[in-house]
Coordinates of C-alpha atoms and ligand atoms in Angstrom, one line a residue:
M1 CA 130.2 165.4 101.6
A2 CA 133.3 167.1 103.0
D3 CA 130.7 169.2 104.8
T4 CA 129.7 166.1 106.9
M5 CA 133.3 165.8 108.0
E6 CA 133.3 169.4 109.2
K7 CA 130.0 168.8 111.0
V8 CA 131.4 165.7 112.7
V9 CA 134.6 167.5 113.8
S10 CA 132.6 170.4 115.1
L11 CA 130.2 168.2 117.0
C12 CA 133.2 166.3 118.5
K13 CA 134.6 169.5 119.9
R14 CA 131.3 171.1 120.9
R15 CA 130.0 168.1 122.9
G16 CA 133.3 166.7 124.3
F17 CA 134.2 163.8 122.1
I18 CA 137.5 164.9 120.7
F19 CA 139.6 168.0 121.3
P20 CA 142.7 169.2 119.4
G21 CA 145.7 168.0 121.4
S22 CA 147.6 170.6 123.6
E23 CA 145.2 173.2 122.4
I24 CA 146.2 175.9 124.9
Y25 CA 149.7 175.9 123.4
G26 CA 148.3 176.4 119.9
G27 CA 147.9 172.6 119.4
L28 CA 150.3 169.9 118.3
A29 CA 149.6 169.2 114.7
N30 CA 147.5 166.1 114.2
S31 CA 147.3 165.1 117.8
W32 CA 143.9 164.7 119.4
D33 CA 142.6 164.3 123.0
Y34 CA 139.5 162.2 123.7
G35 CA 137.0 164.0 126.0
P36 CA 134.3 162.6 128.3
Y37 CA 132.1 161.2 125.6
G38 CA 135.0 160.3 123.3
V39 CA 136.6 158.1 125.9
E40 CA 133.3 156.3 126.5
L41 CA 132.7 155.7 122.8
K42 CA 136.2 154.5 122.3
N43 CA 135.9 152.2 125.4
N44 CA 132.6 150.8 124.1
I45 CA 134.2 150.0 120.7
K46 CA 137.1 148.2 122.4
K47 CA 134.6 146.4 124.7
A48 CA 132.5 145.2 121.8
W49 CA 135.7 144.0 120.0
W50 CA 137.0 142.2 123.1
K51 CA 133.6 140.6 123.8
A52 CA 133.2 139.3 120.2
N53 CA 136.8 138.1 119.9
V54 CA 137.8 137.0 123.3
Y55 CA 134.9 136.4 125.6
M56 CA 132.5 134.9 123.0
R57 CA 135.2 132.4 121.8
N58 CA 137.0 129.5 123.4
D59 CA 140.0 129.7 121.1
I60 CA 141.3 133.3 121.7
Y61 CA 143.4 134.6 124.6
G62 CA 143.8 138.3 125.5
M63 CA 147.2 139.9 126.0
D64 CA 148.7 143.3 126.9
A65 CA 152.4 143.4 125.9
A66 CA 154.9 146.2 126.5
I67 CA 155.1 149.1 124.2
I68 CA 158.9 149.2 124.2
M69 CA 160.2 145.8 123.2
H70 CA 163.6 144.4 122.7
P71 CA 165.1 146.2 119.6
K72 CA 165.8 142.9 117.9
T73 CA 162.1 142.4 117.6
W74 CA 162.0 145.1 115.0
E75 CA 165.0 143.6 113.1
A76 CA 163.1 140.2 113.0
S77 CA 159.9 141.8 111.9
G78 CA 161.6 143.7 109.1
H79 CA 160.6 147.2 110.5
V80 CA 164.2 148.3 110.9
E81 CA 165.0 147.5 107.4
N82 CA 161.7 148.0 105.5
F83 CA 159.4 150.3 107.5
F84 CA 160.3 153.3 105.3
D85 CA 158.6 156.0 103.4
L86 CA 160.3 158.0 100.6
K87 CA 160.1 161.6 101.6
A88 CA 161.0 164.9 99.9
D89 CA 161.5 168.2 101.8
C90 CA 160.7 171.7 100.6
K91 CA 163.8 173.9 100.7
G92 CA 161.5 176.9 101.2
C93 CA 158.8 176.2 103.8
K94 CA 160.6 173.0 105.1
K95 CA 157.5 170.9 104.9
R96 CA 158.0 167.2 104.3
F97 CA 156.0 165.2 101.7
K98 CA 155.6 161.5 100.9
A99 CA 157.1 160.9 97.5
A100 CA 154.1 158.8 96.6
D101 CA 151.8 161.8 97.2
L102 CA 153.9 164.1 95.0
K103 CA 153.9 161.8 92.0
D104 CA 154.9 164.0 89.0
I105 CA 154.7 167.3 91.1
K106 CA 158.2 168.9 91.0
K107 CA 157.5 171.9 93.2
C108 CA 156.3 172.2 96.8
P109 CA 152.4 171.9 96.8
E110 CA 152.2 174.3 99.7
C111 CA 154.5 177.2 98.7
G112 CA 155.8 176.3 95.2
G113 CA 159.4 176.1 96.6
E114 CA 162.1 173.8 95.4
L115 CA 162.0 170.2 96.6
T116 CA 165.0 168.0 97.8
E117 CA 165.6 164.6 96.3
A118 CA 163.3 162.0 97.9
R119 CA 165.1 160.3 100.9
Q120 CA 164.2 157.3 103.0
F121 CA 162.6 158.0 106.3
N122 CA 161.9 155.3 108.9
L123 CA 158.5 155.6 110.5
M124 CA 159.5 154.2 113.9
F125 CA 159.9 156.6 116.8
K126 CA 163.3 156.1 118.3
T127 CA 164.1 156.5 122.0
H128 CA 166.7 155.3 124.5
T129 CA 166.3 153.1 127.5
G130 CA 168.3 154.0 130.6
P131 CA 170.5 157.1 131.2
I132 CA 173.0 156.7 128.4
E133 CA 172.0 157.7 124.9
D134 CA 174.1 155.5 122.7
A135 CA 173.6 152.8 120.1
S136 CA 173.4 150.1 122.8
S137 CA 170.4 151.7 124.5
L138 CA 168.5 152.4 121.3
A139 CA 164.9 151.4 121.4
Y140 CA 161.7 152.0 119.5
L141 CA 158.1 152.8 120.3
R142 CA 156.2 149.9 118.7
P143 CA 154.6 150.7 115.3
E144 CA 152.1 147.8 115.7
T145 CA 150.9 145.6 118.6
A146 CA 151.3 142.4 116.6
Q147 CA 154.9 141.7 117.5
G148 CA 154.0 141.5 121.2
M149 CA 151.9 138.5 120.5
F150 CA 154.4 136.7 118.3
V151 CA 157.1 136.9 120.9
N152 CA 154.8 135.5 123.5
F153 CA 153.7 132.5 121.4
S154 CA 155.6 129.9 123.4
N155 CA 154.5 131.5 126.8
I156 CA 150.9 131.0 125.7
L157 CA 151.6 127.4 124.7
D158 CA 153.3 126.7 128.0
S159 CA 150.7 128.4 130.2
R160 CA 147.4 127.7 128.5
H161 CA 148.2 124.6 126.4
P162 CA 146.0 125.5 123.5
K163 CA 145.6 123.3 120.4
L164 CA 145.6 124.7 116.9
P165 CA 143.8 126.7 115.7
F166 CA 143.9 129.4 118.4
G167 CA 144.6 133.1 118.6
L168 CA 145.8 136.0 120.6
A169 CA 144.1 139.4 120.8
Q170 CA 145.5 142.7 121.9
I171 CA 144.4 146.3 122.1
G172 CA 147.0 149.0 122.6
K173 CA 148.8 152.1 121.5
S174 CA 151.1 152.1 118.5
F175 CA 153.3 154.9 117.2
R176 CA 154.3 155.8 113.6
N177 CA 156.1 159.0 112.6
E178 CA 153.7 159.4 109.7
I179 CA 154.8 162.0 107.2
T180 CA 151.3 162.9 106.0
P181 CA 148.9 162.5 109.0
G182 CA 145.5 164.0 108.5
N183 CA 141.8 163.6 108.0
F184 CA 141.1 164.2 111.7
T185 CA 141.8 161.0 113.7
F186 CA 142.1 158.9 110.6
R187 CA 145.9 159.0 110.3
T188 CA 147.8 160.2 113.4
R189 CA 151.3 159.5 114.8
E190 CA 149.9 158.0 118.0
F191 CA 146.9 155.7 117.7
E192 CA 145.3 152.5 119.1
Q193 CA 145.1 149.2 117.4
M194 CA 143.0 146.1 117.9
E195 CA 144.8 143.1 116.5
I196 CA 144.3 139.3 116.4
E197 CA 147.0 136.8 115.6
Y198 CA 145.3 133.6 114.8
F199 CA 147.5 130.5 114.5
C200 CA 146.5 127.5 112.3
R201 CA 147.8 124.5 110.4
P202 CA 149.2 125.6 107.0
E203 CA 146.7 123.6 105.0
E204 CA 143.8 125.2 106.8
S205 CA 144.9 128.8 106.4
D206 CA 142.9 129.6 103.3
K207 CA 139.6 128.6 104.9
V208 CA 140.5 130.3 108.3
Y209 CA 141.4 133.5 106.4
Q210 CA 138.0 133.5 104.6
D211 CA 136.2 132.8 108.0
W212 CA 137.9 135.8 109.5
V213 CA 136.8 138.1 106.6
E214 CA 133.3 137.0 107.3
A215 CA 133.6 137.3 111.1
R216 CA 134.9 140.8 110.8
K217 CA 132.2 141.8 108.3
S218 CA 129.5 140.6 110.8
W219 CA 131.1 142.5 113.6
Y220 CA 130.8 145.9 111.9
L221 CA 127.3 145.2 110.6
D222 CA 126.1 143.9 114.0
L223 CA 127.2 147.2 115.5
G224 CA 124.9 149.0 113.1
M225 CA 127.3 150.2 110.4
K226 CA 125.4 150.9 107.2
P227 CA 126.1 148.1 104.7
E228 CA 126.4 150.6 101.9
N229 CA 129.2 152.3 103.7
I230 CA 131.5 149.3 104.1
R231 CA 133.3 147.2 101.5
F232 CA 135.9 144.4 101.5
R233 CA 138.7 144.9 99.0
K234 CA 140.9 142.0 98.2
H235 CA 144.5 142.9 97.4
S236 CA 145.9 142.1 94.0
K237 CA 149.1 140.0 93.9
D238 CA 151.4 143.0 93.3
E239 CA 149.9 144.8 96.3
L240 CA 150.8 142.0 98.8
A241 CA 153.7 142.1 101.2
H242 CA 156.3 139.6 100.1
Y243 CA 155.4 137.2 102.9
A244 CA 151.7 137.5 102.6
K245 CA 149.5 135.0 100.8
A246 CA 146.4 137.1 100.8
C247 CA 145.0 140.3 102.2
T248 CA 141.6 142.0 102.3
D249 CA 141.1 145.6 103.4
V250 CA 138.0 146.6 105.2
E251 CA 137.2 150.0 103.8
Y252 CA 134.7 152.6 104.9
N253 CA 133.1 155.3 102.8
F254 CA 134.4 158.2 104.8
P255 CA 133.2 161.7 103.8
W256 CA 136.4 162.1 101.7
G257 CA 136.1 158.7 100.1
W258 CA 136.8 155.0 100.6
S259 CA 139.7 154.4 103.0
E260 CA 141.1 151.5 105.1
L261 CA 139.6 150.7 108.4
E262 CA 141.2 147.3 109.0
G263 CA 143.4 144.8 107.1
I264 CA 142.9 141.0 107.3
A265 CA 146.1 139.2 106.1
N266 CA 147.3 135.7 105.7
R267 CA 150.9 136.2 106.9
T268 CA 151.9 132.5 106.4
D269 CA 154.7 131.3 108.7
F270 CA 156.8 134.4 108.2
D271 CA 156.5 135.9 111.7
L272 CA 157.2 132.8 113.8
K273 CA 160.1 131.7 111.5
Q274 CA 161.7 135.2 111.7
H275 CA 161.5 135.3 115.5
S276 CA 162.8 131.8 115.8
S277 CA 165.8 132.7 113.7
F278 CA 166.5 136.0 115.4
S279 CA 166.0 134.8 119.0
G280 CA 167.4 131.3 118.6
Q281 CA 164.3 129.8 120.3
D282 CA 162.3 127.1 118.6
L283 CA 158.9 128.6 118.1
R284 CA 157.5 125.6 116.2
Y285 CA 154.2 124.0 117.4
F286 CA 154.2 120.3 118.3
D287 CA 151.2 118.3 117.2
E288 CA 150.9 115.5 119.8
V289 CA 148.5 113.3 117.7
K290 CA 150.5 113.5 114.4
K291 CA 153.8 113.7 116.2
E292 CA 155.0 116.5 114.0
R293 CA 156.7 119.9 114.7
F294 CA 156.0 122.8 112.4
F295 CA 155.5 126.6 112.2
P296 CA 151.8 127.5 112.3
H297 CA 150.5 130.0 109.7
I298 CA 149.0 133.2 110.9
I299 CA 145.8 135.1 109.9
E300 CA 145.8 138.6 111.2
P301 CA 142.8 140.9 111.4
S302 CA 144.3 144.2 112.3
G303 CA 142.2 147.3 112.8
G304 CA 142.5 150.8 114.3
V305 CA 140.4 152.0 117.2
D306 CA 140.5 155.6 116.3
R307 CA 139.6 155.0 112.6
C308 CA 136.8 152.7 113.7
M309 CA 135.4 155.3 116.0
L310 CA 135.6 158.0 113.3
A311 CA 133.7 155.6 110.9
F312 CA 131.0 154.9 113.5
L313 CA 130.7 158.7 114.2
A314 CA 130.4 159.6 110.5
D315 CA 128.0 156.7 110.0
A316 CA 125.7 157.7 112.9
Y317 CA 125.7 161.4 112.2
H318 CA 122.2 162.4 111.2
E319 CA 120.2 165.6 110.6
E320 CA 116.5 165.9 110.3
L321 CA 113.9 168.6 110.3
V322 CA 111.7 168.7 113.3
K323 CA 109.1 171.5 113.4
D324 CA 111.3 173.7 111.2
D325 CA 114.3 173.1 113.4
T326 CA 117.2 170.9 112.5
R327 CA 117.7 168.0 114.9
V328 CA 121.2 166.6 115.0
V329 CA 121.2 163.1 116.3
L330 CA 123.9 160.5 116.6
R331 CA 122.2 157.2 115.8
L332 CA 124.9 155.1 117.5
N333 CA 124.1 151.4 118.3
K334 CA 123.0 151.0 121.9
D335 CA 126.2 149.1 122.8
L336 CA 128.3 152.0 121.5
A337 CA 126.3 155.0 122.7
P338 CA 128.4 156.8 125.3
N339 CA 125.4 157.6 127.5
K340 CA 122.5 155.2 127.8
V341 CA 120.1 157.4 129.8
A342 CA 119.8 161.0 130.9
V343 CA 117.5 161.9 133.8
L344 CA 116.1 165.4 133.5
P345 CA 113.9 167.4 135.9
L346 CA 111.4 169.5 134.1
L347 CA 111.6 172.2 136.7
K348 CA 114.9 172.6 138.5
N349 CA 113.5 175.0 141.1
R350 CA 111.1 172.4 142.6
A351 CA 113.0 170.5 145.2
E352 CA 110.7 167.4 145.2
I353 CA 111.2 167.0 141.4
V354 CA 114.9 167.4 141.6
G355 CA 115.1 165.0 144.5
I356 CA 113.2 162.3 142.7
A357 CA 115.3 162.8 139.5
K358 CA 118.7 162.7 141.4
K359 CA 117.7 159.6 143.3
L360 CA 116.6 157.9 140.2
A361 CA 119.8 158.8 138.3
L362 CA 121.9 157.5 141.2
D363 CA 120.0 154.2 141.2
L364 CA 120.2 153.8 137.4
K365 CA 124.0 154.4 137.5
K366 CA 124.4 151.1 139.3
D367 CA 123.3 149.2 136.2
M368 CA 124.0 151.5 133.2
V369 CA 125.7 154.7 132.2
A370 CA 123.3 157.4 133.3
V371 CA 123.6 161.1 133.8
Y372 CA 121.6 163.7 135.7
D373 CA 121.4 167.1 134.0
D374 CA 119.5 170.3 134.9
T375 CA 121.7 172.9 133.3
A376 CA 119.2 174.1 130.7
N377 CA 115.6 174.0 129.7
I378 CA 114.1 170.7 128.6
G379 CA 114.3 171.5 124.9
K380 CA 118.0 172.3 125.0
L381 CA 118.7 169.2 127.2
Y382 CA 116.9 166.9 124.7
R383 CA 118.9 168.5 121.9
R384 CA 122.2 168.0 123.7
Q385 CA 121.4 164.4 124.5
D386 CA 120.4 163.7 120.9
E387 CA 123.7 165.1 119.7
V388 CA 125.7 162.7 121.8
G389 CA 123.5 159.7 121.0
T390 CA 121.9 159.1 124.4
M391 CA 119.4 156.3 123.9
F392 CA 116.7 157.5 126.4
C393 CA 115.8 160.7 128.2
V394 CA 113.7 160.3 131.4
T395 CA 111.8 163.4 132.5
I396 CA 110.4 164.0 136.0
D397 CA 107.6 166.6 136.0
V398 CA 104.9 167.9 138.4
Q399 CA 102.6 165.0 137.5
S400 CA 105.3 162.5 138.5
L401 CA 104.8 163.7 142.1
E402 CA 101.2 162.4 142.0
D403 CA 101.2 159.4 139.7
K404 CA 104.8 158.3 140.4
Q405 CA 105.5 158.0 136.7
A406 CA 108.2 159.5 134.5
T407 CA 108.2 160.3 130.8
V408 CA 110.6 158.1 128.8
R409 CA 111.6 159.6 125.4
S410 CA 113.4 157.4 122.8
R411 CA 116.3 159.0 120.9
D412 CA 115.4 157.5 117.5
T413 CA 111.6 157.8 117.4
M414 CA 111.2 160.7 119.8
G415 CA 108.2 158.7 121.0
Q416 CA 107.3 159.2 124.6
E417 CA 105.8 156.8 127.2
R418 CA 104.8 157.2 130.8
I419 CA 106.4 154.5 132.9
N420 CA 106.0 153.8 136.6
I421 CA 109.2 155.0 138.3
D422 CA 109.5 151.8 140.3
N423 CA 109.6 149.7 137.1
L424 CA 111.7 152.1 135.1
K425 CA 115.1 150.5 135.6
Q426 CA 113.8 147.1 134.5
Y427 CA 112.1 148.7 131.5
L428 CA 115.4 150.4 130.4
I429 CA 117.4 147.2 131.1
E430 CA 115.1 145.3 128.7
K431 CA 115.3 148.0 126.0
L432 CA 119.1 148.2 126.2
K433 CA 119.6 144.4 126.1
Ligands
ATP1 P1 147.6 153.1 106.0 O1 148.1 152.5 104.7 O2 146.2 153.7 106.0 O3 148.6 154.0 106.7 P2 148.4 150.6 107.0 O4 148.0 149.7 105.9 O5 149.8 151.0 107.1 O6 147.5 151.9 107.0 P3 148.4 148.6 109.0 O7 149.8 148.6 109.2 O8 147.7 147.5 108.3 O9 148.0 150.0 108.4 O10 147.7 148.8 110.4 C1 146.5 148.2 110.8 C2 145.4 149.2 111.1 O11 145.9 150.2 112.1 C3 145.0 150.1 110.0 O12 143.9 149.4 109.2 C4 144.4 151.3 110.7 O13 143.1 151.1 111.1 C5 145.3 151.4 111.9 N1 146.4 152.4 111.6 C6 147.5 152.3 111.0 N2 148.2 153.4 110.9 C7 147.5 154.4 111.5 C8 147.6 155.7 111.8 N3 148.7 156.4 111.5 N4 146.6 156.4 112.4 C9 145.5 155.7 112.8 N5 145.3 154.4 112.6 C10 146.3 153.7 112.0

């Protein structure tokens, strides 16, 4: 199974999904750069999330808050006080380890050297705002996007006048100085989150929480994730954060085992109460019918874009034997596939064929992500497109000059059809709906 991971990592590099960060300088450990197909896949995941959670609902508003927030935010949220990991350093090789990972191990797992006592280490990246680096200018890179939504709660009430229940949704970068990053893009120090803060009446929170678990399950399955590779694990009482009433982890069966993709938590009224008390602003909601003022409870589905993309890549990776040759194909859902169509001329030295293919690609680009490629023979071109999950390949050949038809090859079935070039765009639009 670890083998699958190596294959996915190698495909990501070979085909331009994900590259090691700062590679020409020898790489920066555990940082990754998204290449041409990676950025498309990542954008498609974000688009699918935004569509399901913002556009398709009447009760959720989108947001994009600043990464550097007022430092008091992180006092109110508990991150300054509690966002710690216990770490031990190796006195020999200087590597740092999470105490939880070491358990009963007394020596450095890397070099066998002596370990220091475990010390607390805050996961937030510190920086300074303005030219003077002192305590008054101390600031943090946000370790989660959630707080940007809590601090804007009253702005949303005043500008959009929503009634409970309603929510806020945000996608953006977060930063954690993780001590044990790893497993490719699964745990990194800079990553993207997709978070929803859904505000509701306290007595409705159990039902709203359950509804969110179901909604998130449908989202992953509707995008084609294999049901046997995803599970929902409810936290036991002793696993819960002190303020949380319930939490369910969405877990994916990664090549190295089941790991968290997303957490769905019932955070009670903790966040709004904390920010009210630290800011001195009244963040209670006023119910005009019942004439009562109270702190709404919050249900938070919080997922990682990078982890989600890695899960979809691992899920879609497929090898099959075709005429004694191994065909590697990414069976990504049509909404996630980075390329929808590739237009390929069968003979690149025939000007009329190339002309038709280029014109067709340009026309298709107006309505879908389409590429033109003539950099190899047709067999190789098909193989490359299969590896990046392109839904359809359209080939223009000598016969096309006479019958004005093109061959459309489907990624999944490899079945081919001759379609009139004039009708081709409509044909593809229907297939990709
Ligand atoms: P873990 O225990 O795996 O580090 P977490 O429980 O601390 O994750 P949350 O604080 O619940 O994570 O963050 C919500 C989501 O953000 C996670 O489910 C994950 O998808 C993503 N995420 C968190 N930390 C990282 C990271 N270091 N790298 C990539 N994604 C992350």
